Structure formats: structure tokens, C-alpha cells
């Protein structure tokens, strides 16, 4: 192996060039299943190769099979950005290779994590005293919340609204719990008593399908009246609470027992960084704490592994720290406001066209719309657009109808990109 | 923000210097709980700062609060190495920011992951046809295996031996399952019928306490006779199967329904990379697959998220690919053989001294020993050594007695480091 410095500069150059040129690639990988596999050797090499070979193969083999989440014209799912300070912080995290089993194994990781997650708590306007830590994804955060809820309540039912994320249903299935998925309207009108056997009510702020917001305050009251736990999934929308004008969707969240918000969705962090807060830290600790002899330490201080499923925890706090510092809160707000403005510009184009309609009001940076045509034609429009490589969109179904989703979330996206999406769809 | 290239070179320089000097730092952080917290600002900045400030604070604030897992004299838990190609691959993974929800969202991540995990399968001599994917840690891999076992068997009991990792007990608790933890001897003598209500038997190859090996072949036969699932936890020891002479501990593993091996433990990978194989991929998929409308794609190809708890998956395959290629299998074997040799050298010192005794035979790169003195005195020896900053050790209890563990696993560790550990302990 050549020197780490030399290989490292080459890796930085590769990443810099990738980010400079990412808008030139087809957004959706233009490959067929198995195409990359067929080019990869069947077995690992016996002899080592220079790192330069890896970088060469990044260009020749890997890039053509990437779907470019960093592209300014990535509008699918929830569009995201891995910002420069976040990327470099991942290098630092890997170099220091902290495995934060408990405080002693990494005081820096433990204390920095508690502090920077608390920075975000303040930026979002969440209650004082909430305990927050980092999980990998919202799937894990929601799973952990439901585990805590069952542990504390001794009940076995999870309730959520019809547009809750699939991770809620998956968690219930993994845990062997009963899931009751109800239309939001029915859920809001739930009468006293119907949550009496419920461990956890999951309310969503910013659903994946169309960024709708469940009536959190009402659900919290009903859940707590019945002795159930209220978990709020604001994985996407919660980041927007850094902007005061977006806190309308936070109504009632202060009553939550737990809350998940993903900075890797809309706070410029690379995958993975999911924040899980709880107003009941001791209940979480009761559910998750398990300290075998080989992990006992003389210090009477806690471990963040006592608040979630994993024991070994990597140093994710570094990237959150780096991004919050290098952007600063004002710039993060500016990025989000621009995304919301761009989504608004696109929604205007839809509204002004007789051939298209908005299916739901624009919320945050998401526009849900469809062509005045059959489901099949809408699907064909999306697939043609995606195959063109010029833009990448995804879809959902609302009231049984196929709808197109355009989510703005990349820091490189400009108004020209949004207009181009409109042109491609109308071509 | 200054240019990504400039900041990136500075980050590489920081990491290079850190790795060059890591042996000069006290191995265990010499700070008290709260010491770092007291130096961190209470809130995030409103205005952005240059990335150089982050690097400055890495030196001034973070490094003194790190426990140096990259140090050649880190001998605690299972010692690990984040190698250079692995570190740089994390930079590339963050830059491309793949979120591999399914094949379409990242064909490269999906296909590279399948291929390189299969490379490792071959290197370890595991059966053809096993399906492998990457989870974050062994806690998650074992949790996933037990979930699959319960889903398939419809039963609610987990069985493991007394020295199984705490993650087994934690998984059972999280899932609301009954745990039966038995002495290994009793478990081995389990008679027909006693697994009749068992969902999952967890056998450990290389226990955390003293690297002991459960009788996998016998347990597999008994588990399968009773219709139970056999999961093998070889998180640490499994990596050693790349060396033919260490495959004695693999006996019976070919009968497993699932198996976890962690390359971030002993294959030079940065946290996190846990490999989860199964001989029953369709059963895994039945347990975990859940595809909501917004994730349906036209391609009839599967998603690795259908084989485990998380939906969003980061591009961990890149670092596995980079490390396997840049080391090559032969060099990885050489590193492990040297670690085992160094552990042997330390075990010899223990055996030759009248003041110390080996508590268990040396297995792989782990030595478990104690001073011929009271538990309290042994504990004091360890704590004095750790507080010196010269070495970092951890402990366990066997048959109720306090035992010291010395685990060799860092690529920088030399015979001089192991001899220094011996001197520090005897000071």
C-alpha cells in the first residue's frame, strides 16, 4: 500500500470531482439488474492491490450503477444532501474508529453525541430536558420506541394512521405485535376506551406519501388517557422546525413520549443519522439497559447503548457537529426555505396547467400531483422521465389513484432544475 | 465554506497524523465524566464556521476524550483495526451518499454488497449458496436472526449457553421472548424434546469472555430435530476462518440456519460492518419483506432491506471491497496469524510466571488470565494499568472469579507492545 496521505488526497480528489460532475450523470442508474455483478470478479484477490485500483473501478464499474442521490435533479422518495463537512467528518469518524460501547470506550463520542443532539433539540424548539441520542435510521428509532412502549405498558398493540411509514408495520411484525392501521379521520375521532389495550400510538408529522400531518395533540391526549405511549415520526418534516414558520406542524409534539427526526433527510447529513428523543429516558433505560460483567466499568456513568438496540455505536455525532458548525443554523434555514420555495414554484406550474392537477396541497418541499389521465399513463410518464436519466421521481397512491411525487432536498437544486423536471414530464 | 478539496486534504492530513501518532496518546481517555461536555458550547452556532475550526477542535477538545481504539496497546474487549483503505472507502461512501432502499435506489450498493459478502463467504469456507448481507453490528444481526426464527417457527423461546453475548439476552427482551440461558455442558447434553418449544438456539463460536466454542454440530442436530432454528454467533472468531488452521472451530457451522461474523472486529474494517448469512434466504425474506406502494419499482428484483430490520441502508459494501482488495486474502491472514502469535507470546509470559495463571487456554488472539491474588487485587491491577494510559485492558468473570482479558487485534501491535503490557501489569 502506498502512503495514506497520497491515497487520501486521491480519494478527496475523486470525491470532489464526483460532486462537481454529479449533475452530469443520468440521475437514475441506466443499468439492468445483474449488469454490475457480471463485471465483478467472482472471488477476492489473494494479493493486495493499490488503492488507486479502487478509485479507477469507482469510475469504471461503480458510478454507472449509482443512482445519484447527490444529483440536483434527484426528486424521488425524500431527496437528500450529504454536505461537504458531513462527508469529511465521516472520514474522521472512520480514522478514530470509536466503538462507543459505553462512556469509557469513548467519552468523546458519548458526550459529543449528547451535546450536539441537544443543539438540534434547541434548534427545533423541543422541550427542555428531553433525552436524545443517535440511531442509524428511522426504522430503528421507531422500533426502539415501540419496544420501550411495550416494555413499559405490558401491552401488545400498535396503532397508526393509514399513511404511517412502512417501518411502523415492519416494527410491529418484527416484535410480534398487533398493528391497527386506521384512516386518519377515524383515528382522530377515536373515542375514549379504544386505546385501552394499546402499547404505542404512532403519529406521523409529514407522511412519506404526501407530507400530511396527523392530529398529534388529540392523539397524545387520547393515548395518555388510555395509558398508551405516543411516538411521533417526524423523520422528514421535523428538520423543518428549525424554521419558526414551519412549527405549525409541531403542535402537540411536546406531549410525545418519543420522537424521531432524521438529519440525514433534511439537515445536510450523509446517511446515517436518525435522532431519537424521549421525554421518558428512565423508561427507555429500563427497556434497553443490560450490562454484562465484561462491560462493567468503575465509572458510574451511563452508556448510550442503554437507550437503544445496538451495543457497538459508531461516532456519528462528529458529522452532526461538523455540519451544524460549518453551516450554522441560519444557513441551514436558508437551504430549507429555498427548497420549499422551489417546490412552490413547481406546484405553481402544475396548478397553472390544464393538463395536470395537484393531488394534495404542497407541504414543505414535497409536491404530489398527477396528469389528468389514466393511472397507466401517469405511470408511463414517470417511467419515461426516469429512464431519460434527466430527472428521477417516485410515486405513491392516494385514494387508490397513482400520484407522482416531486421532493426537493438537494442543496445543488436550482429553479432551472425544477423547470427542467416540468419540461421532461411534459415532453 | 472553503473548497472541498482544500478542507479534504486537511482532513486527510489530520487523519494521517492521528494514525502516525496514535501510539503516543494515553490509550484510555484520561478524562472524567463531564469534562468534555463542560468545554462544548451550549448551543449550535447561528453563523457558519470554517471546517478548519472543526479540525482544530478535534485536537483540542476531542482527542483528549478519545479512548484510542487504533492504538497498538489497546487490548480491551476485542481489539480492532480500522485500516487505511477502509477509512478512505467511508469517505467515498459518504460522498456518493447511497440510500439503498431497494435495487433501483442503488444498483451498485445492492450488487456490490452481494458480491463482496460472497467473497468473504468463500474466504471463510462457508457453504455455497448461502445468502449474505451487511448489518451494522452483531446485535442487529442476531436480533434479525431471532426475528426470522420466531416468524418461521411461531415459537417464543430463545436458548443460548451461559457465555453467549449479552446481545442475545437483549434481543430476547426486546422481542418479548423467553430466554433460557444454560451452562454449556448442560446445553450439550440436552436430551431430545427439550427444544420442542424453542424458536432459536444461539450457539457461540468465540465467546466474548474467553473465546470458548459451543458444540455447534450437536446443537444444530438437536435444534433441527426439534424444529428450531440454529443461529451461530461467530462475530469475533469467524473472521479467523480465513486461515485454514483455524477452521477447527467451524465444525457444524455448515448446518446453521444463520451466522453472524463481524469484519469490523478482525478483518481491518472500520465500524460498522456485520455480516449476516443464512441458508434459508426465503424464510428471511418472508419475515422481513414489506413493500409499500411508494417503494414499488418496475424491476422484479429484490432489495436487501427485505432481509433485515432497516429500510435505508448505507453503502457499507465499499469499505469491505476496498479492504479485501488492498490487503488481499494473504495479507489479511498474515495479520491474524501475527495477532495469534503475539497473544501466544503473552500467554507464555503468564504461564512462565509463578505470580500469574492462565484461566483458560489461549484461543485465537485472546488471553484470559489473573494474578494469584484476590479478585480485588486483580481489579486494582487492571485499573492501575488502565489509568496509566500505557495499555488498556478489560475483564470478565469466570466461575465467579475476576479475570483479566488481553485481546490482540490492532494491526500496529508489535511484540514490544505485548511485552510492555506485561511490564505494566507487573509494575
Short mmCIF file of C-alpha atoms in Angstrom, two decimals, chain B:
data_model
loop_
_atom_site.label_atom_id
_atom_site.label_comp_id
_atom_site.label_asym_id
_atom_site.label_seq_id
_atom_site.Cartn_x
_atom_site.Cartn_y
_atom_site.Cartn_z
CA UNK B 1 -17.03 27.28 3.34
CA UNK B 2 -13.70 26.98 1.62
CA UNK B 3 -13.21 24.46 -1.12
CA UNK B 4 -13.95 20.82 -0.51
CA UNK B 5 -10.56 19.85 -1.90
CA UNK B 6 -8.67 22.12 0.48
CA UNK B 7 -10.71 21.02 3.51
CA UNK B 8 -10.45 17.43 2.35
CA UNK B 9 -6.67 17.48 2.12
CA UNK B 10 -6.57 18.99 5.60
CA UNK B 11 -8.86 16.24 6.89
CA UNK B 12 -6.63 13.59 5.31
CA UNK B 13 -3.57 15.25 6.87
CA UNK B 14 -5.34 15.26 10.22
CA UNK B 15 -6.22 11.56 9.92
CA UNK B 16 -2.71 10.65 8.72
CA UNK B 17 -1.11 12.46 11.65
CA UNK B 18 -3.63 10.90 14.04
CA UNK B 19 -2.73 7.42 12.84
CA UNK B 20 1.00 8.15 12.94
CA UNK B 21 0.82 9.45 16.49
CA UNK B 22 -1.98 7.30 17.92
CA UNK B 23 0.51 5.20 19.88
CA UNK B 24 1.72 8.31 21.73
CA UNK B 25 -1.66 9.06 23.33
CA UNK B 26 -2.82 7.51 26.59
CA UNK B 27 -4.83 4.51 25.36
CA UNK B 28 -7.72 5.03 27.77
CA UNK B 29 -9.02 8.61 27.78
CA UNK B 30 -7.62 10.33 30.87
CA UNK B 31 -10.69 12.46 31.50
CA UNK B 32 -13.52 12.49 33.99
CA UNK B 33 -17.19 12.23 33.08
CA UNK B 34 -18.47 15.63 32.01
CA UNK B 35 -15.03 17.05 31.28
CA UNK B 36 -15.59 17.35 27.53
CA UNK B 37 -19.20 18.47 27.97
CA UNK B 38 -18.09 21.40 30.09
CA UNK B 39 -15.95 22.65 27.21
CA UNK B 40 -18.56 22.34 24.48
CA UNK B 41 -20.79 25.31 23.63
CA UNK B 42 -24.32 25.03 24.98
CA UNK B 43 -25.91 25.74 21.59
CA UNK B 44 -25.26 25.43 17.89
CA UNK B 45 -23.80 28.50 16.17
CA UNK B 46 -26.07 30.73 14.12
CA UNK B 47 -23.26 31.58 11.69
CA UNK B 48 -21.15 29.03 9.85
CA UNK B 49 -17.51 28.46 10.68
CA UNK B 50 -14.66 27.17 8.53
CA UNK B 51 -14.03 23.41 8.57
CA UNK B 52 -10.56 24.24 9.88
CA UNK B 53 -12.20 25.07 13.21
CA UNK B 54 -13.54 21.54 13.41
CA UNK B 55 -10.07 20.13 12.81
CA UNK B 56 -8.59 22.47 15.43
CA UNK B 57 -11.19 21.30 17.95
CA UNK B 58 -10.55 17.68 17.06
CA UNK B 59 -7.08 18.20 18.52
CA UNK B 60 -8.01 20.49 21.39
CA UNK B 61 -11.33 19.02 22.53
CA UNK B 62 -11.97 15.61 21.02
CA UNK B 63 -8.65 13.74 21.03
CA UNK B 64 -8.11 14.06 24.82
CA UNK B 65 -11.53 12.43 25.29
CA UNK B 66 -10.95 9.57 22.88
CA UNK B 67 -10.15 6.08 24.02
CA UNK B 68 -7.79 5.11 21.25
CA UNK B 69 -9.15 2.00 19.60
CA UNK B 70 -6.48 2.48 16.91
CA UNK B 71 -3.66 2.33 19.46
CA UNK B 72 -1.23 -0.61 19.25
CA UNK B 73 -1.65 -1.03 23.02
CA UNK B 74 -5.46 -1.26 23.02
CA UNK B 75 -6.05 -4.79 24.36
CA UNK B 76 -9.60 -4.42 25.76
CA UNK B 77 -12.91 -6.03 24.66
CA UNK B 78 -11.97 -7.25 21.21
CA UNK B 79 -9.20 -5.05 19.86
CA UNK B 80 -9.82 -3.86 16.30
CA UNK B 81 -8.26 -2.02 13.38
CA UNK B 82 -9.80 0.50 11.01
CA UNK B 83 -7.38 0.11 8.13
CA UNK B 84 -6.46 2.83 5.66
CA UNK B 85 -8.42 1.53 2.65
CA UNK B 86 -11.47 1.08 4.90
CA UNK B 87 -11.20 4.65 6.20
CA UNK B 88 -10.93 6.12 2.71
CA UNK B 89 -13.79 3.98 1.45
CA UNK B 90 -16.00 5.55 4.13
CA UNK B 91 -15.19 8.92 2.57
CA UNK B 92 -16.29 7.61 -0.82
CA UNK B 93 -19.45 6.08 0.65
CA UNK B 94 -20.38 9.38 2.28
CA UNK B 95 -19.63 11.34 -0.90
CA UNK B 96 -21.89 9.16 -3.04
CA UNK B 97 -24.47 9.01 -0.21
CA UNK B 98 -26.32 5.98 -1.45
CA UNK B 99 -29.53 5.13 0.38
CA UNK B 100 -30.11 1.59 -0.77
CA UNK B 101 -33.84 1.25 -0.11
CA UNK B 102 -34.01 -1.28 -2.93
CA UNK B 103 -32.14 -2.21 -6.11
CA UNK B 104 -33.23 0.85 -8.11
CA UNK B 105 -32.17 3.30 -5.40
CA UNK B 106 -28.64 1.94 -5.65
CA UNK B 107 -27.87 -0.90 -8.03
CA UNK B 108 -24.18 -0.51 -7.17
CA UNK B 109 -24.68 -0.85 -3.44
CA UNK B 110 -27.01 -3.82 -3.81
CA UNK B 111 -24.90 -5.78 -6.28
CA UNK B 112 -21.51 -4.93 -4.77
CA UNK B 113 -22.78 -5.92 -1.34
CA UNK B 114 -23.99 -9.31 -2.54
CA UNK B 115 -20.74 -9.93 -4.35
CA UNK B 116 -18.23 -8.89 -1.69
CA UNK B 117 -20.14 -10.64 1.09
CA UNK B 118 -19.91 -13.71 -1.11
CA UNK B 119 -16.15 -13.12 -1.45
CA UNK B 120 -15.94 -13.34 2.33
CA UNK B 121 -18.14 -16.45 2.35
CA UNK B 122 -15.64 -18.15 0.08
CA UNK B 123 -12.64 -16.95 2.11
CA UNK B 124 -14.22 -18.37 5.28
CA UNK B 125 -15.01 -21.70 3.62
CA UNK B 126 -18.77 -21.43 4.19
CA UNK B 127 -21.27 -23.44 2.12
CA UNK B 128 -22.14 -22.47 -1.45
CA UNK B 129 -25.50 -20.86 -1.87
CA UNK B 130 -25.71 -19.09 1.47
CA UNK B 131 -27.22 -15.63 1.21
CA UNK B 132 -25.29 -12.88 2.96
CA UNK B 133 -25.82 -9.19 3.56
CA UNK B 134 -24.45 -6.45 5.79
CA UNK B 135 -25.98 -5.18 9.04
CA UNK B 136 -24.44 -2.56 11.32
CA UNK B 137 -23.46 -4.67 14.33
CA UNK B 138 -23.78 -8.21 15.62
CA UNK B 139 -26.55 -7.02 17.95
CA UNK B 140 -28.67 -6.29 14.89
CA UNK B 141 -27.64 -9.43 13.03
CA UNK B 142 -28.54 -11.65 15.96
CA UNK B 143 -31.78 -9.74 16.52
CA UNK B 144 -32.68 -10.27 12.87
CA UNK B 145 -31.92 -13.98 13.03
CA UNK B 146 -34.09 -14.45 16.10
CA UNK B 147 -36.91 -12.47 14.46
CA UNK B 148 -36.73 -14.74 11.42
CA UNK B 149 -36.68 -17.81 13.67
CA UNK B 150 -39.77 -16.73 15.58
CA UNK B 151 -41.58 -15.75 12.39
CA UNK B 152 -40.96 -19.15 10.85
CA UNK B 153 -41.40 -21.39 13.88
CA UNK B 154 -44.20 -19.48 15.59
CA UNK B 155 -42.46 -20.22 18.91
CA UNK B 156 -41.32 -17.81 21.59
CA UNK B 157 -38.24 -19.23 23.31
CA UNK B 158 -34.55 -18.47 22.75
CA UNK B 159 -31.87 -20.80 24.09
CA UNK B 160 -28.20 -19.98 24.47
CA UNK B 161 -25.23 -21.02 26.55
CA UNK B 162 -24.15 -19.17 29.67
CA UNK B 163 -21.35 -17.31 27.93
CA UNK B 164 -23.42 -16.10 24.98
CA UNK B 165 -23.07 -12.40 24.24
CA UNK B 166 -25.42 -10.02 26.04
CA UNK B 167 -26.97 -9.16 22.67
CA UNK B 168 -28.82 -12.49 22.74
CA UNK B 169 -30.47 -11.68 26.05
CA UNK B 170 -31.14 -8.13 24.87
CA UNK B 171 -32.74 -9.40 21.65
CA UNK B 172 -35.00 -11.76 23.60
CA UNK B 173 -36.02 -8.94 25.90
CA UNK B 174 -36.66 -6.53 23.01
CA UNK B 175 -38.77 -9.14 21.25
CA UNK B 176 -40.68 -10.16 24.35
CA UNK B 177 -39.35 -13.70 24.12
CA UNK B 178 -38.39 -16.08 26.88
CA UNK B 179 -34.65 -16.67 27.27
CA UNK B 180 -33.19 -19.92 28.54
CA UNK B 181 -29.53 -19.47 29.31
CA UNK B 182 -27.85 -22.73 30.24
CA UNK B 183 -24.38 -23.90 31.19
CA UNK B 184 -22.65 -25.08 28.04
CA UNK B 185 -22.22 -28.57 29.41
CA UNK B 186 -25.92 -28.95 30.15
CA UNK B 187 -26.78 -27.49 26.78
CA UNK B 188 -24.57 -30.03 25.06
CA UNK B 189 -26.28 -32.85 26.95
CA UNK B 190 -29.76 -31.58 26.24
CA UNK B 191 -31.94 -34.57 25.58
CA UNK B 192 -34.46 -34.98 22.81
CA UNK B 193 -37.57 -32.98 23.35
CA UNK B 194 -36.14 -30.13 25.35
CA UNK B 195 -36.05 -27.83 22.32
CA UNK B 196 -39.62 -28.62 21.31
CA UNK B 197 -40.91 -25.15 22.16
CA UNK B 198 -37.77 -23.32 21.07
CA UNK B 199 -37.73 -20.84 18.19
CA UNK B 200 -33.99 -20.25 18.11
CA UNK B 201 -30.90 -21.86 19.58
CA UNK B 202 -27.94 -19.48 19.57
CA UNK B 203 -24.55 -21.19 19.52
CA UNK B 204 -21.43 -19.11 20.05
CA UNK B 205 -18.10 -19.67 18.36
CA UNK B 206 -15.63 -17.50 20.25
CA UNK B 207 -17.41 -16.16 23.32
CA UNK B 208 -16.65 -12.63 24.47
CA UNK B 209 -15.46 -13.75 27.88
CA UNK B 210 -12.89 -16.31 26.82
CA UNK B 211 -13.37 -17.26 23.19
CA UNK B 212 -14.82 -20.64 24.05
CA UNK B 213 -16.68 -22.59 21.39
CA UNK B 214 -20.10 -24.16 21.85
CA UNK B 215 -20.66 -27.67 20.41
CA UNK B 216 -22.25 -26.36 17.23
CA UNK B 217 -22.71 -29.67 15.45
CA UNK B 218 -24.53 -31.26 18.36
CA UNK B 219 -26.66 -28.18 18.93
CA UNK B 220 -27.56 -27.97 15.27
CA UNK B 221 -28.73 -31.57 15.22
CA UNK B 222 -30.81 -31.14 18.37
CA UNK B 223 -32.25 -27.83 17.24
CA UNK B 224 -33.25 -29.19 13.87
CA UNK B 225 -34.68 -32.40 15.33
CA UNK B 226 -36.99 -30.18 17.38
CA UNK B 227 -37.86 -27.84 14.52
CA UNK B 228 -35.88 -24.95 15.99
CA UNK B 229 -33.62 -22.50 14.15
CA UNK B 230 -29.87 -22.54 14.79
CA UNK B 231 -28.13 -19.16 14.78
CA UNK B 232 -24.34 -19.09 15.17
CA UNK B 233 -22.67 -16.04 16.69
CA UNK B 234 -19.09 -16.04 15.44
CA UNK B 235 -18.83 -12.24 15.48
CA UNK B 236 -15.18 -12.29 16.56
CA UNK B 237 -13.87 -15.77 15.82
CA UNK B 238 -15.49 -16.25 12.43
CA UNK B 239 -13.06 -13.91 10.71
CA UNK B 240 -10.25 -16.30 11.62
CA UNK B 241 -11.70 -18.93 9.31
CA UNK B 242 -9.83 -17.20 6.50
CA UNK B 243 -6.92 -19.21 7.97
CA UNK B 244 -7.37 -22.91 7.22
CA UNK B 245 -5.70 -23.89 10.50
CA UNK B 246 -8.39 -22.06 12.49
CA UNK B 247 -11.33 -23.87 10.92
CA UNK B 248 -11.45 -26.41 13.73
CA UNK B 249 -13.94 -24.01 15.33
CA UNK B 250 -16.14 -24.13 12.25
CA UNK B 251 -17.23 -27.70 12.86
CA UNK B 252 -21.01 -27.91 12.44
CA UNK B 253 -21.40 -24.32 11.29
CA UNK B 254 -22.37 -25.57 7.85
CA UNK B 255 -25.61 -26.76 9.48
CA UNK B 256 -26.56 -23.29 10.74
CA UNK B 257 -29.71 -21.52 9.64
CA UNK B 258 -27.95 -18.19 10.14
CA UNK B 259 -24.49 -16.95 11.04
CA UNK B 260 -23.00 -13.61 12.05
CA UNK B 261 -19.35 -12.63 11.52
CA UNK B 262 -18.10 -9.05 12.06
CA UNK B 263 -15.36 -7.83 9.72
CA UNK B 264 -15.16 -4.67 11.85
CA UNK B 265 -13.78 -6.92 14.56
CA UNK B 266 -10.96 -8.77 12.86
CA UNK B 267 -10.88 -8.06 9.14
CA UNK B 268 -9.50 -4.50 9.35
CA UNK B 269 -12.79 -2.71 8.72
CA UNK B 270 -13.89 0.49 10.44
CA UNK B 271 -17.11 0.32 12.47
CA UNK B 272 -19.66 -0.74 11.32
CA UNK B 273 -19.85 -3.92 9.25
CA UNK B 274 -21.55 -7.08 10.46
CA UNK B 275 -22.16 -9.93 8.00
CA UNK B 276 -25.30 -11.98 8.34
CA UNK B 277 -25.58 -15.16 6.31
CA UNK B 278 -28.48 -17.51 6.07
CA UNK B 279 -29.01 -20.88 4.49
CA UNK B 280 -32.74 -20.04 4.42
CA UNK B 281 -32.99 -16.77 2.49
CA UNK B 282 -36.64 -17.25 1.60
CA UNK B 283 -37.52 -17.57 5.28
CA UNK B 284 -35.66 -14.35 6.00
CA UNK B 285 -37.48 -12.63 3.20
CA UNK B 286 -40.82 -13.87 4.46
CA UNK B 287 -40.03 -12.43 7.86
CA UNK B 288 -38.80 -9.02 6.71
CA UNK B 289 -40.23 -8.17 3.31
CA UNK B 290 -42.75 -5.36 3.29
CA UNK B 291 -43.01 -3.21 0.19
CA UNK B 292 -45.35 -0.23 0.45
CA UNK B 293 -46.67 1.42 -2.70
CA UNK B 294 -44.14 4.25 -2.61
CA UNK B 295 -41.31 1.73 -2.81
CA UNK B 296 -42.65 -0.42 -5.63
CA UNK B 297 -40.47 -0.38 -8.74
CA UNK B 298 -40.91 -1.83 -12.20
CA UNK B 299 -37.88 -4.10 -11.84
CA UNK B 300 -38.64 -7.53 -10.50
CA UNK B 301 -35.51 -7.64 -8.37
CA UNK B 302 -35.13 -7.83 -4.69
CA UNK B 303 -33.98 -5.39 -2.06
CA UNK B 304 -31.52 -6.22 0.70
CA UNK B 305 -33.83 -4.29 3.02
CA UNK B 306 -36.11 -7.33 2.66
CA UNK B 307 -33.57 -9.36 4.67
CA UNK B 308 -33.25 -7.26 7.83
CA UNK B 309 -34.78 -4.57 10.04
CA UNK B 310 -33.61 -1.35 8.31
CA UNK B 311 -35.09 0.16 5.15
CA UNK B 312 -32.47 2.81 4.40
CA UNK B 313 -29.06 1.15 4.06
CA UNK B 314 -25.77 2.94 3.64
CA UNK B 315 -23.06 1.87 1.23
CA UNK B 316 -21.03 -0.29 3.64
CA UNK B 317 -20.00 -2.71 0.90
CA UNK B 318 -17.50 -0.17 -0.42
CA UNK B 319 -15.20 -0.48 2.59
CA UNK B 320 -15.37 -4.26 2.55
CA UNK B 321 -14.48 -4.24 -1.15
CA UNK B 322 -11.62 -1.77 -0.63
CA UNK B 323 -10.10 -3.65 2.30
CA UNK B 324 -10.33 -7.08 0.65
CA UNK B 325 -8.70 -5.71 -2.49
CA UNK B 326 -5.98 -3.56 -0.94
CA UNK B 327 -4.91 -6.17 1.60
CA UNK B 328 -5.64 -9.29 -0.39
CA UNK B 329 -6.52 -12.51 1.41
CA UNK B 330 -2.90 -13.47 2.06
CA UNK B 331 -2.07 -10.27 3.91
CA UNK B 332 -5.25 -10.48 6.00
CA UNK B 333 -4.23 -14.00 7.01
CA UNK B 334 -0.74 -12.75 7.86
CA UNK B 335 -2.15 -10.03 10.13
CA UNK B 336 -4.34 -12.53 12.00
CA UNK B 337 -1.54 -15.06 12.35
CA UNK B 338 0.70 -12.39 13.82
CA UNK B 339 -2.05 -11.43 16.31
CA UNK B 340 -2.41 -15.05 17.37
CA UNK B 341 1.36 -15.35 17.68
CA UNK B 342 1.51 -12.20 19.84
CA UNK B 343 -1.26 -13.47 22.08
CA UNK B 344 0.73 -16.71 22.37
CA UNK B 345 3.84 -14.78 23.37
CA UNK B 346 1.86 -13.06 26.12
CA UNK B 347 0.31 -16.34 27.26
CA UNK B 348 3.82 -17.77 27.53
CA UNK B 349 4.84 -14.93 29.83
CA UNK B 350 1.82 -15.62 32.02
CA UNK B 351 2.48 -19.35 32.12
CA UNK B 352 6.12 -18.92 32.97
CA UNK B 353 5.40 -16.65 35.91
CA UNK B 354 4.65 -18.09 39.36
CA UNK B 355 2.60 -14.98 40.20
CA UNK B 356 0.06 -15.37 37.40
CA UNK B 357 -2.07 -18.05 35.84
CA UNK B 358 -3.94 -18.63 32.61
CA UNK B 359 -7.61 -19.04 33.43
CA UNK B 360 -8.47 -20.54 30.06
CA UNK B 361 -6.38 -21.93 27.23
CA UNK B 362 -5.33 -19.24 24.75
CA UNK B 363 -7.78 -19.27 21.88
CA UNK B 364 -7.18 -17.16 18.80
CA UNK B 365 -5.85 -13.74 19.82
CA UNK B 366 -7.36 -13.66 23.32
CA UNK B 367 -5.58 -14.41 26.59
CA UNK B 368 -7.60 -14.74 29.81
CA UNK B 369 -5.53 -14.72 32.98
CA UNK B 370 -5.29 -13.49 36.54
CA UNK B 371 -2.81 -12.77 39.23
CA UNK B 372 -2.56 -15.29 42.03
CA UNK B 373 -4.27 -12.88 44.36
CA UNK B 374 -7.70 -11.74 45.42
CA UNK B 375 -10.33 -10.50 42.97
CA UNK B 376 -9.94 -7.03 44.43
CA UNK B 377 -6.22 -7.04 43.82
CA UNK B 378 -6.71 -8.21 40.24
CA UNK B 379 -9.24 -5.46 39.68
CA UNK B 380 -6.84 -2.93 41.14
CA UNK B 381 -4.05 -4.17 38.85
CA UNK B 382 -6.26 -3.64 35.80
CA UNK B 383 -7.48 -0.22 36.85
CA UNK B 384 -3.96 0.95 37.70
CA UNK B 385 -2.74 -0.25 34.30
CA UNK B 386 -5.62 1.47 32.50
CA UNK B 387 -5.19 4.71 34.41
CA UNK B 388 -1.51 4.75 33.44
CA UNK B 389 -2.60 5.26 29.84
CA UNK B 390 0.10 2.87 28.69
CA UNK B 391 -2.24 -0.01 27.94
CA UNK B 392 -5.98 -0.63 28.02
CA UNK B 393 -7.36 -3.96 29.19
CA UNK B 394 -10.78 -5.22 30.15
CA UNK B 395 -12.02 -8.03 32.34
CA UNK B 396 -14.62 -10.75 32.71
CA UNK B 397 -15.75 -13.20 35.36
CA UNK B 398 -15.37 -16.96 35.04
CA UNK B 399 -16.77 -19.26 37.71
CA UNK B 400 -17.33 -16.16 39.79
CA UNK B 401 -13.69 -15.08 39.69
CA UNK B 402 -12.43 -11.80 38.27
CA UNK B 403 -10.26 -12.46 35.20
CA UNK B 404 -8.22 -10.16 33.00
CA UNK B 405 -8.59 -10.23 29.23
CA UNK B 406 -5.84 -9.26 26.80
CA UNK B 407 -7.09 -9.22 23.22
CA UNK B 408 -4.72 -8.56 20.33
CA UNK B 409 -6.40 -7.09 17.26
CA UNK B 410 -4.71 -3.91 16.16
CA UNK B 411 -2.55 -4.05 13.05
CA UNK B 412 0.03 -1.75 14.68
CA UNK B 413 0.59 -4.02 17.69
CA UNK B 414 4.11 -5.45 17.93
CA UNK B 415 5.81 -7.85 20.29
CA UNK B 416 7.24 -4.82 22.11
CA UNK B 417 3.68 -3.65 22.85
CA UNK B 418 2.71 -7.02 24.27
CA UNK B 419 5.86 -7.13 26.41
CA UNK B 420 5.11 -3.61 27.62
CA UNK B 421 1.66 -4.76 28.70
CA UNK B 422 3.31 -7.48 30.74
CA UNK B 423 5.71 -4.95 32.33
CA UNK B 424 2.91 -2.54 33.19
CA UNK B 425 0.91 -5.32 34.83
CA UNK B 426 3.91 -6.40 36.87
CA UNK B 427 4.99 -2.94 37.93
#
